[in-house]
Structures are given as C-alpha cells and as structure tokens.
JSON list of C-alpha atoms in Angstrom, two decimals:
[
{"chain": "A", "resi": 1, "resn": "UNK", "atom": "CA", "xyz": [105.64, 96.10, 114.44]},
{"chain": "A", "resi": 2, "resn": "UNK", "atom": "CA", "xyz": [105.00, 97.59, 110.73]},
{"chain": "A", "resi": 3, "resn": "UNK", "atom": "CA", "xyz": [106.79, 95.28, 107.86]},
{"chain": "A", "resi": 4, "resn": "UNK", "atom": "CA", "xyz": [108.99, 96.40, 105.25]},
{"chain": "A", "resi": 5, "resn": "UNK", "atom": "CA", "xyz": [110.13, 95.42, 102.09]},
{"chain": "A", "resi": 6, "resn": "UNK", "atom": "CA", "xyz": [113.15, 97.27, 102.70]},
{"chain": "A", "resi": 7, "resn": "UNK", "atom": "CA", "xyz": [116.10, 94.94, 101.44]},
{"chain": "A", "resi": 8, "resn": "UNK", "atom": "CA", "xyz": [119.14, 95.76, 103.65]},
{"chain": "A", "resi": 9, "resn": "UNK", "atom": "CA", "xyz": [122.13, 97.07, 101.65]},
{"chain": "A", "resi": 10, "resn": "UNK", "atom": "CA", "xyz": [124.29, 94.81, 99.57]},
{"chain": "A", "resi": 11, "resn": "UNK", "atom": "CA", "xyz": [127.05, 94.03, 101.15]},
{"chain": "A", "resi": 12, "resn": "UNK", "atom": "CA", "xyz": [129.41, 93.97, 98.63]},
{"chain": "A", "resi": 13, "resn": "UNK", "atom": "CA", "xyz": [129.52, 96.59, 95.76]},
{"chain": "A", "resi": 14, "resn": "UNK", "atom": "CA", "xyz": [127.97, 93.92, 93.02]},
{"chain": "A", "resi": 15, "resn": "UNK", "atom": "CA", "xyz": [128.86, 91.01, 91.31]},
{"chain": "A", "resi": 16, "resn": "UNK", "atom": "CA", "xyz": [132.20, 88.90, 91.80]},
{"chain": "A", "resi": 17, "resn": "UNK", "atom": "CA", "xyz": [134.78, 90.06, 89.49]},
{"chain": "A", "resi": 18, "resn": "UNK", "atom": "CA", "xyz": [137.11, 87.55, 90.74]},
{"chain": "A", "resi": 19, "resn": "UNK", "atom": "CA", "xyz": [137.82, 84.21, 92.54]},
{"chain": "A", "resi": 20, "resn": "UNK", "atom": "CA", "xyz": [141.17, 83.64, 93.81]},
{"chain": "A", "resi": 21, "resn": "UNK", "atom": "CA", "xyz": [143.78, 80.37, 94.26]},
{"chain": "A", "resi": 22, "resn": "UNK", "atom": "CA", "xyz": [146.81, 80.05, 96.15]},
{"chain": "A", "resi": 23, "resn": "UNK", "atom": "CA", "xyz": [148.96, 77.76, 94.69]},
{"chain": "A", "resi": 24, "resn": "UNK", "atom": "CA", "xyz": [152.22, 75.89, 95.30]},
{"chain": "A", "resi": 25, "resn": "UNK", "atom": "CA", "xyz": [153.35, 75.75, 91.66]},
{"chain": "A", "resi": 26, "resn": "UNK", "atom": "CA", "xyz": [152.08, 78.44, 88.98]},
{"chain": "A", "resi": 27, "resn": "UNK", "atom": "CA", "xyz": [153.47, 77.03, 85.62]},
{"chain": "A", "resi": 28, "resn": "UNK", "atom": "CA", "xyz": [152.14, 73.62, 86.73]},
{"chain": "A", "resi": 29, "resn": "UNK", "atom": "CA", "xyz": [148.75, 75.00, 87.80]},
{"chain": "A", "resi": 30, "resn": "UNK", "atom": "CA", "xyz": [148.40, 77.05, 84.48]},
{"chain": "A", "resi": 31, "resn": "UNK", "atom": "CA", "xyz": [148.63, 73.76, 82.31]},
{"chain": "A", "resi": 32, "resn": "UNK", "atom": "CA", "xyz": [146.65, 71.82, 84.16]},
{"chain": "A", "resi": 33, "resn": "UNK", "atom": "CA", "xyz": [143.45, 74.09, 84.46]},
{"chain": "A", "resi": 34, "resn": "UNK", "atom": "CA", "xyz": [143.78, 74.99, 80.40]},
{"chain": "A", "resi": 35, "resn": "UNK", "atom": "CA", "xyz": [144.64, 71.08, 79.32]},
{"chain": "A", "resi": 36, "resn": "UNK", "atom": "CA", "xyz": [141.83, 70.38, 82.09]},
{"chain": "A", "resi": 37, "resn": "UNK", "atom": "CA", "xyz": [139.21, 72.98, 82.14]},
{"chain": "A", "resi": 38, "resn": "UNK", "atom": "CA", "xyz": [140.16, 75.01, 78.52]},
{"chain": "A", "resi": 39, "resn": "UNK", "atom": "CA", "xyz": [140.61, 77.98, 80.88]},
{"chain": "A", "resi": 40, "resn": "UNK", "atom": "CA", "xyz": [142.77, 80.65, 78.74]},
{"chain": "A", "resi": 41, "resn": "UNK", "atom": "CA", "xyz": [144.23, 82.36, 77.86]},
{"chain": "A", "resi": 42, "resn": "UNK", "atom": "CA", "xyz": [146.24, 83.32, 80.89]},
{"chain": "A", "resi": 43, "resn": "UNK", "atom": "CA", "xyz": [148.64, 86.34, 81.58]},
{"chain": "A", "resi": 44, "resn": "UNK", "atom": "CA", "xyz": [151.38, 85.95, 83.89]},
{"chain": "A", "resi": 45, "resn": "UNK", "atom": "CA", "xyz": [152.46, 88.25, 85.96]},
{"chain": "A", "resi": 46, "resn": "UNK", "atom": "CA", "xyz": [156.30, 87.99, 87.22]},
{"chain": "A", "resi": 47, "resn": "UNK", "atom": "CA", "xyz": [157.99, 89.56, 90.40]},
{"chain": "A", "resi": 48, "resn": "UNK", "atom": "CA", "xyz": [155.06, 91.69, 91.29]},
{"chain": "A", "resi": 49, "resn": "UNK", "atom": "CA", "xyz": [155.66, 92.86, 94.89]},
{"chain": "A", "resi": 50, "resn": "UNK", "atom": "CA", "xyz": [153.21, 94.47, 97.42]},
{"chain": "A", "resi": 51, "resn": "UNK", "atom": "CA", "xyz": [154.23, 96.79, 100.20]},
{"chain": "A", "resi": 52, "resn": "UNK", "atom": "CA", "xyz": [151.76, 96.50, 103.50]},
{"chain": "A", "resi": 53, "resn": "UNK", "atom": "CA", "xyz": [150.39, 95.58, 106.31]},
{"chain": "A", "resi": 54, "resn": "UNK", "atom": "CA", "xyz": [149.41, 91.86, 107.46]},
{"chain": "A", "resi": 55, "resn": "UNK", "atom": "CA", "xyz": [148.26, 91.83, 110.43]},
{"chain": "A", "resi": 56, "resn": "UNK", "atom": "CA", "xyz": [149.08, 94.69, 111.53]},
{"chain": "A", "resi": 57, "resn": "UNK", "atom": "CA", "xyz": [152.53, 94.17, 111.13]},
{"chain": "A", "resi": 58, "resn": "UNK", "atom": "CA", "xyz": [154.82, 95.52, 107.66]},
{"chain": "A", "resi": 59, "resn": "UNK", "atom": "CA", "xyz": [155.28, 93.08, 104.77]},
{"chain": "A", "resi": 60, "resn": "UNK", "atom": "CA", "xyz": [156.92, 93.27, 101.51]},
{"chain": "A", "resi": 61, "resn": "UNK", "atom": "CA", "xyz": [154.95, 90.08, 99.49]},
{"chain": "A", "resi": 62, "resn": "UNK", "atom": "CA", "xyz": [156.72, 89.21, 96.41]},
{"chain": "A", "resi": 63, "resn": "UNK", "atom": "CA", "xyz": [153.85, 86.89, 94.41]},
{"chain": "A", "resi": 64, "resn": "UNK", "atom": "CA", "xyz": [153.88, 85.41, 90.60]},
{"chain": "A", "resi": 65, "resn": "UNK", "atom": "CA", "xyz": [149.91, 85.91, 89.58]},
{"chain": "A", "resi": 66, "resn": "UNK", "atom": "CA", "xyz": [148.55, 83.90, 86.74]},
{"chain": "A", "resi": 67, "resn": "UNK", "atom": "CA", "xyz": [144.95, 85.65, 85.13]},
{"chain": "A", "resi": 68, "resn": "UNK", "atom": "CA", "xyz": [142.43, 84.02, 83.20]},
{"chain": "A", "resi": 69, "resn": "UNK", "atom": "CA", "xyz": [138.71, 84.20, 82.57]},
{"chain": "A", "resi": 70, "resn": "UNK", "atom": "CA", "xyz": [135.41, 82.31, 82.91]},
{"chain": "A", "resi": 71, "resn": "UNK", "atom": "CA", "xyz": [132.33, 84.26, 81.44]},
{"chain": "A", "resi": 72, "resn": "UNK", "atom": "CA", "xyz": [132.64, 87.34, 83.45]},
{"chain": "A", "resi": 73, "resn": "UNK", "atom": "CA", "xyz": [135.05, 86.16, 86.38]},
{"chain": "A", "resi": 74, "resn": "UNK", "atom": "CA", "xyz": [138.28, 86.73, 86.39]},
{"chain": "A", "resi": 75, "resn": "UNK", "atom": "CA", "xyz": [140.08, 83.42, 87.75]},
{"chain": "A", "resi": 76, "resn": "UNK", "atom": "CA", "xyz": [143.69, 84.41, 89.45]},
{"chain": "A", "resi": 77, "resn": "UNK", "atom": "CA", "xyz": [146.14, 81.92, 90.41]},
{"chain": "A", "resi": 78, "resn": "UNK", "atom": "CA", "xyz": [148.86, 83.31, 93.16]},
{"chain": "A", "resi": 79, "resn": "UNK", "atom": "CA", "xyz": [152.12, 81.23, 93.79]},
{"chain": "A", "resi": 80, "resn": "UNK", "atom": "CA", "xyz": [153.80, 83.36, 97.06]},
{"chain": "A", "resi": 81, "resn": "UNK", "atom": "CA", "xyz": [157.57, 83.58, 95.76]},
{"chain": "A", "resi": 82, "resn": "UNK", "atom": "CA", "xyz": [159.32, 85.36, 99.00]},
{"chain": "A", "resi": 83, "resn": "UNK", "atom": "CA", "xyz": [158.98, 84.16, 102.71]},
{"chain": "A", "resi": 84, "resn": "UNK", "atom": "CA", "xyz": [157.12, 87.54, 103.87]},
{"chain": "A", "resi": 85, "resn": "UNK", "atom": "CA", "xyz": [154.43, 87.15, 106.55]},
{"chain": "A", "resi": 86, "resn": "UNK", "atom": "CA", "xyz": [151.06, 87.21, 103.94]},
{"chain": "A", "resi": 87, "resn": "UNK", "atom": "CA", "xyz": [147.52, 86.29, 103.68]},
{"chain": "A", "resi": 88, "resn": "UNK", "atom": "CA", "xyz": [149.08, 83.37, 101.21]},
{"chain": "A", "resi": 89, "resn": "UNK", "atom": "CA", "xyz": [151.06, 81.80, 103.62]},
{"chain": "A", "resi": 90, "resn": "UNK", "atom": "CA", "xyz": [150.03, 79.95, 106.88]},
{"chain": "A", "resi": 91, "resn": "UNK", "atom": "CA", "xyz": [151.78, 80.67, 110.13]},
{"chain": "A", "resi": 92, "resn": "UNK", "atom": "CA", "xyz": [154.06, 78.09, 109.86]},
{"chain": "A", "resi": 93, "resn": "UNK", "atom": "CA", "xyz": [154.87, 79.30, 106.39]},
{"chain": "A", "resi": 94, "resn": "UNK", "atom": "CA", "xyz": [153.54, 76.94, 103.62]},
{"chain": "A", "resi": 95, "resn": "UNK", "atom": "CA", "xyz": [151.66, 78.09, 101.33]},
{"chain": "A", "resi": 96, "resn": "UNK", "atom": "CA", "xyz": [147.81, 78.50, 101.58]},
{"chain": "A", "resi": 97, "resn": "UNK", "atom": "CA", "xyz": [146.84, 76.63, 98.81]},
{"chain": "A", "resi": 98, "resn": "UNK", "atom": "CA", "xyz": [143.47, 76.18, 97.44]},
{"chain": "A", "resi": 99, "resn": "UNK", "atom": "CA", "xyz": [140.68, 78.27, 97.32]},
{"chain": "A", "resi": 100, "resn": "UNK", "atom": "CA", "xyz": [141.18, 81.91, 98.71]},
{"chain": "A", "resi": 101, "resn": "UNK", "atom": "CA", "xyz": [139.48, 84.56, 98.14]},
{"chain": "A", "resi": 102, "resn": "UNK", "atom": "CA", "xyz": [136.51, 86.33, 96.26]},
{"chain": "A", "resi": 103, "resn": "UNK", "atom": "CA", "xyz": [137.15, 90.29, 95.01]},
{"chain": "A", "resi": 104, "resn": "UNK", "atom": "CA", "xyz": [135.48, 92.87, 94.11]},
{"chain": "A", "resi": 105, "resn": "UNK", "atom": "CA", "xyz": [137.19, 95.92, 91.78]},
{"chain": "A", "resi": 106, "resn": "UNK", "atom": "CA", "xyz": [136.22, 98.95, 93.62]},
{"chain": "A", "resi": 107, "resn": "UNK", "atom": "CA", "xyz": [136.29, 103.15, 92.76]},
{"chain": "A", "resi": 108, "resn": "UNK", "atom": "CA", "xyz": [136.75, 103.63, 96.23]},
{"chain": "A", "resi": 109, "resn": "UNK", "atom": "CA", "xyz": [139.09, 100.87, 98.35]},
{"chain": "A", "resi": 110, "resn": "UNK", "atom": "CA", "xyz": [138.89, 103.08, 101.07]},
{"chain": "A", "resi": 111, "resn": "UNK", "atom": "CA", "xyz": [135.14, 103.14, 101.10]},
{"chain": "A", "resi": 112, "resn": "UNK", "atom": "CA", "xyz": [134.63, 99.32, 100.34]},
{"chain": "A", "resi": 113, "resn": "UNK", "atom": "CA", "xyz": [136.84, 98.69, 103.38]},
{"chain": "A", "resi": 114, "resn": "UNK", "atom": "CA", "xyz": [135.03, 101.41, 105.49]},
{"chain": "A", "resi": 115, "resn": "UNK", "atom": "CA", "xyz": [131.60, 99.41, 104.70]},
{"chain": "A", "resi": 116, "resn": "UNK", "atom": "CA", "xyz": [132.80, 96.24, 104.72]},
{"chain": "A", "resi": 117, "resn": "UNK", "atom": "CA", "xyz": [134.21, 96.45, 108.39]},
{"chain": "A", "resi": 118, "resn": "UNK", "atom": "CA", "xyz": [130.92, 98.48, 109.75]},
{"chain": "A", "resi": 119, "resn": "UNK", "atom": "CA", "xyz": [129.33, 95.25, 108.94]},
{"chain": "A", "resi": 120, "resn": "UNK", "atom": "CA", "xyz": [131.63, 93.42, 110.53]},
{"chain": "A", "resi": 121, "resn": "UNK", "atom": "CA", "xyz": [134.34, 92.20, 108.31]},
{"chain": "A", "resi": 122, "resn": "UNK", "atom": "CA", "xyz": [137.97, 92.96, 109.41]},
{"chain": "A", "resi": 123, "resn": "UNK", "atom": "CA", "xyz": [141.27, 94.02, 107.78]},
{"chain": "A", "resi": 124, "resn": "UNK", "atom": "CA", "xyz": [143.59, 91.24, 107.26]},
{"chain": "A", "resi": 125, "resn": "UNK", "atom": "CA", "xyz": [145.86, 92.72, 104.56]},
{"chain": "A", "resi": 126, "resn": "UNK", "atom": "CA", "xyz": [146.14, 95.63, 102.84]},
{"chain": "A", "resi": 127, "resn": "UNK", "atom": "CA", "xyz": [149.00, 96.89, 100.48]},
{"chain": "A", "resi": 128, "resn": "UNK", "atom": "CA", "xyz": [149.80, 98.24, 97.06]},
{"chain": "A", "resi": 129, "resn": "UNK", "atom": "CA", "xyz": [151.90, 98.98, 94.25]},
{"chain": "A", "resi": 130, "resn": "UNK", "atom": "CA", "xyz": [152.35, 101.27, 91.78]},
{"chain": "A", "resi": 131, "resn": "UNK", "atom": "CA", "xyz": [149.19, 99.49, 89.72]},
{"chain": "A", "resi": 132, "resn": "UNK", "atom": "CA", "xyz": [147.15, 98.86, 92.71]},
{"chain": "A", "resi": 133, "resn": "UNK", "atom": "CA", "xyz": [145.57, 98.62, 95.98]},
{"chain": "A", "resi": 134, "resn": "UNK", "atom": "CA", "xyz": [144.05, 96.06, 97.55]},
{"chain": "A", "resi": 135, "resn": "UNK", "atom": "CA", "xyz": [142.26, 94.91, 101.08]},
{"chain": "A", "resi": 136, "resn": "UNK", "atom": "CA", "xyz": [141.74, 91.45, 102.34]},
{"chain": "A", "resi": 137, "resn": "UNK", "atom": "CA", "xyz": [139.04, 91.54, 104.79]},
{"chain": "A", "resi": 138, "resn": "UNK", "atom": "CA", "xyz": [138.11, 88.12, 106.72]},
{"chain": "A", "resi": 139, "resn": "UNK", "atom": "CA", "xyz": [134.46, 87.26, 108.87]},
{"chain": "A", "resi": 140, "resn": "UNK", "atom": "CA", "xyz": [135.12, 85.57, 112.42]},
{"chain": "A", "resi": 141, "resn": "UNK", "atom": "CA", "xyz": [134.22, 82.27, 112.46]},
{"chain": "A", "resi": 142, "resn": "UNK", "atom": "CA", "xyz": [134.24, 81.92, 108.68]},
{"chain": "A", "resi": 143, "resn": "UNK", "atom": "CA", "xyz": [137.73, 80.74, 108.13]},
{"chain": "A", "resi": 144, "resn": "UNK", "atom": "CA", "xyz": [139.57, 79.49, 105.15]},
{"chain": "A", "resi": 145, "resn": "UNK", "atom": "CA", "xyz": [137.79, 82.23, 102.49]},
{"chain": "A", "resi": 146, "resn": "UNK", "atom": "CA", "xyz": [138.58, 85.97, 102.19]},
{"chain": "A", "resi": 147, "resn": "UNK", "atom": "CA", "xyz": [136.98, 89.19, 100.60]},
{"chain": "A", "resi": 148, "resn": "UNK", "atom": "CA", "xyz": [139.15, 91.20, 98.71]},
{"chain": "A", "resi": 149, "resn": "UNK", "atom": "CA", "xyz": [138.62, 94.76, 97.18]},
{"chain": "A", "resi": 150, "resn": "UNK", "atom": "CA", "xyz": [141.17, 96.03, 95.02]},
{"chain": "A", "resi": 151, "resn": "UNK", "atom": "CA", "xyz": [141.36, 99.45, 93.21]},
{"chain": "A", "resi": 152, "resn": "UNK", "atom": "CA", "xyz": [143.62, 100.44, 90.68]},
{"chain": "A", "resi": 153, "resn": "UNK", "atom": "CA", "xyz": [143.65, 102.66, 87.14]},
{"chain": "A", "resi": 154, "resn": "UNK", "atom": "CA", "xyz": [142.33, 100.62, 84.29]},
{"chain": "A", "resi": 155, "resn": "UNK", "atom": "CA", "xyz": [141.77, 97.53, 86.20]},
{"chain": "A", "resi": 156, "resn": "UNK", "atom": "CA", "xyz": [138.04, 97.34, 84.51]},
{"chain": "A", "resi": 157, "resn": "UNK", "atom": "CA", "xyz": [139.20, 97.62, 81.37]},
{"chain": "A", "resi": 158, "resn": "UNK", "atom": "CA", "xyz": [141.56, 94.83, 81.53]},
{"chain": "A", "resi": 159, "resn": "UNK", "atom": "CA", "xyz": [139.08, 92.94, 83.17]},
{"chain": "A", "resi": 160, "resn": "UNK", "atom": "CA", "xyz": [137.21, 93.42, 79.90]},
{"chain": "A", "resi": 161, "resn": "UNK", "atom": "CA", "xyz": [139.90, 92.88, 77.87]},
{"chain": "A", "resi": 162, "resn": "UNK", "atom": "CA", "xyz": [140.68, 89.40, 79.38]},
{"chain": "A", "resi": 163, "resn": "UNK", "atom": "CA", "xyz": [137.06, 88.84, 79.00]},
{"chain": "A", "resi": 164, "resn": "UNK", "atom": "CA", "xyz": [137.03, 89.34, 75.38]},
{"chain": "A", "resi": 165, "resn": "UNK", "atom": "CA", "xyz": [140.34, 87.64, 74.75]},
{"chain": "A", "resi": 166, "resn": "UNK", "atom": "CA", "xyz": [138.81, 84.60, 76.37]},
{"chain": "A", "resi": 167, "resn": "UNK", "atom": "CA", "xyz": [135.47, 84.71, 74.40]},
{"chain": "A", "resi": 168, "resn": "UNK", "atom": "CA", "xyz": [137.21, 84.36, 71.13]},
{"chain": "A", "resi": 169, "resn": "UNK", "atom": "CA", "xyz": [140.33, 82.20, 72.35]},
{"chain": "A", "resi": 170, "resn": "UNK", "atom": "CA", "xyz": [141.03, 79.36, 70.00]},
{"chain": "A", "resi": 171, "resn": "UNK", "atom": "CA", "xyz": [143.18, 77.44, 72.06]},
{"chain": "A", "resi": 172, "resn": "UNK", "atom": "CA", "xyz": [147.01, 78.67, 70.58]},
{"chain": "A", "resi": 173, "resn": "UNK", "atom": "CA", "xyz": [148.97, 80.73, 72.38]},
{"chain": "A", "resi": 174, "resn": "UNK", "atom": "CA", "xyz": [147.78, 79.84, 75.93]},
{"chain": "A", "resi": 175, "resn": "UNK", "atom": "CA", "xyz": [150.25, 81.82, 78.12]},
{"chain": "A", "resi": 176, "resn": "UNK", "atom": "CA", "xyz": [151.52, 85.34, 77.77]},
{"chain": "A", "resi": 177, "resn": "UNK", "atom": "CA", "xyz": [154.09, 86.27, 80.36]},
{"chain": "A", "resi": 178, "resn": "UNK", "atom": "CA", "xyz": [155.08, 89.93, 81.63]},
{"chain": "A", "resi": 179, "resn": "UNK", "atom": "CA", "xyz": [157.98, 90.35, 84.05]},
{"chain": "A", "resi": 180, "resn": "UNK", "atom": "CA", "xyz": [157.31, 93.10, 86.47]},
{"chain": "A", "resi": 181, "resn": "UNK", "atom": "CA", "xyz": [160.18, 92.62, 88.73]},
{"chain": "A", "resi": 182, "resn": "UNK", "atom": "CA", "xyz": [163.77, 90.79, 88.96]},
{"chain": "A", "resi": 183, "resn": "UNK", "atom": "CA", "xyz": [163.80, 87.40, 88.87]}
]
C-alpha cells in the first residue's frame, strides 16, 4: 500500500477561542481567579437566556456568563440561574461545575456541526438568542468535556476587543457588568 503525507482534516476549524467553567457562584468565582490568577478584566453578562434543544427535548436556559482573557483565549465562567434541563446542570440538577467545555467561533454553526458529527461527535445542545447561536457537541466515551461552536455577529471582534482590554489592563476596574435580562 502507497504512503501519504496526506494529514487528515482538522477537526475543528482552528485554534481554541475559548475554554469554558461551570460554576456554582459567579461573583465569588470572578474575585477569586483575578485576586488569584490577575485574570481581567471581566464582563458580566446578566439574565442572558437561550431558547433550545437539550437533548432533544425544549429548554429555555437562563445563565449569568462572566468573560475574561488569557493571551488569545477567551476564559468564560457560566453560573446556570433557572432550573431548565441544560448541558450545565447534571440530571439530578446541580450544577456541573468545573471544567466544561472548549469552543470554537464559527462563520458557519451549521457547517461546524455538520462536520463535527460526520466525524463522530454528537449534538448535545443547541440554542440561541438574539446575539447568538451555539452547539454543544459531546464524543462517546469521553465524558465530562464538551465542544462548543458558537456563531454570532461581531463575536470576533469582541473577542479582540477583550483581548486588547486585557493586554493593557492595569488591574482597576476589574468587573464591568451588563444586564441583558430581568433580574
């Protein structure tokens, strides 16, 4: 049999644009990775909600997301805020916390997803909002981590923006917050 050098292709669309944390209490997990780690400085998000699937079955997730960066990843904390069945929550209904997932910003979520599960991923939850869209894909046998792609307008250039806020953070003003939906 003739050999190649014929890499396989990538099966993600590049480089990680951001790891992802479930976590029990946001506030408290914002101080303690900037008095901790100097990550900053964060936005937080307020009452953001996401209309889906999980599962297969409809959800309405209500979240409060946290964003900050290290060089060119985005670090996201997620504290679930509303009971709905969701990739954040366990079956039993606790939170997941920890480590969660790695994403990808995509052009084309439909495409990601399409390419993801013909190489075997599968759809765990997908939903959006007004901003974005985004898939969480899971591997059998690989539990506890999951792949997200998310799409939505202008997402790279606040990626970039957060990047270059961090870059020349001087430590005041570690938290901005922006209230998206009733608290």
């Amino acid at each position: 049999m003739p050999m190649t050098n014929a890499l396989p292709e990538p099966a993600t669309p590049g480089p990680i644009d951001q790891i992802g944390f479930v976590v029990a209490d946001l506030d408290r997990s914002v101080a303690e990775r900037t008095d901790k780690l100097g990550l900053g400085p964060w936005t937080v998000f307020r009452g953001v909600t996401l209309d889906g699937r999980y599962r297969g079955a409809p959800t309405r997730v209500a979240i409060d997301v946290a964003l900050a960066y290290q060089g060119d990843v985005q670090i996201e904390l997620i504290q679930p805020t509303n009971a709905a069945a969701s990739p954040y929550r366990s079956a039993d209904g606790a939170p997941l916390c920890g480590m969660h997932h790695m994403a990808w910003v995509v052009d084309d979520l439909d495409a990601a997803v399409a390419a993801a599960t013909a190489r075997g991923l599968s759809v765990v939850f997908e939903a959006s909002n007004p901003s974005t869209r985004v898939a969480y894909l899971e591997a059998e046998g690989d539990a506890g981590v999951l792949y997200e792609f998310i799409e939505g307008a202008g997402m790279r250039e606040m990626i970039a923006a957060g990047i270059a806020a961090a870059r020349g953070w001087d430590g005041r003003d570690p938290v901005t917050v922006i209230a998206i939906g009733e608290q």
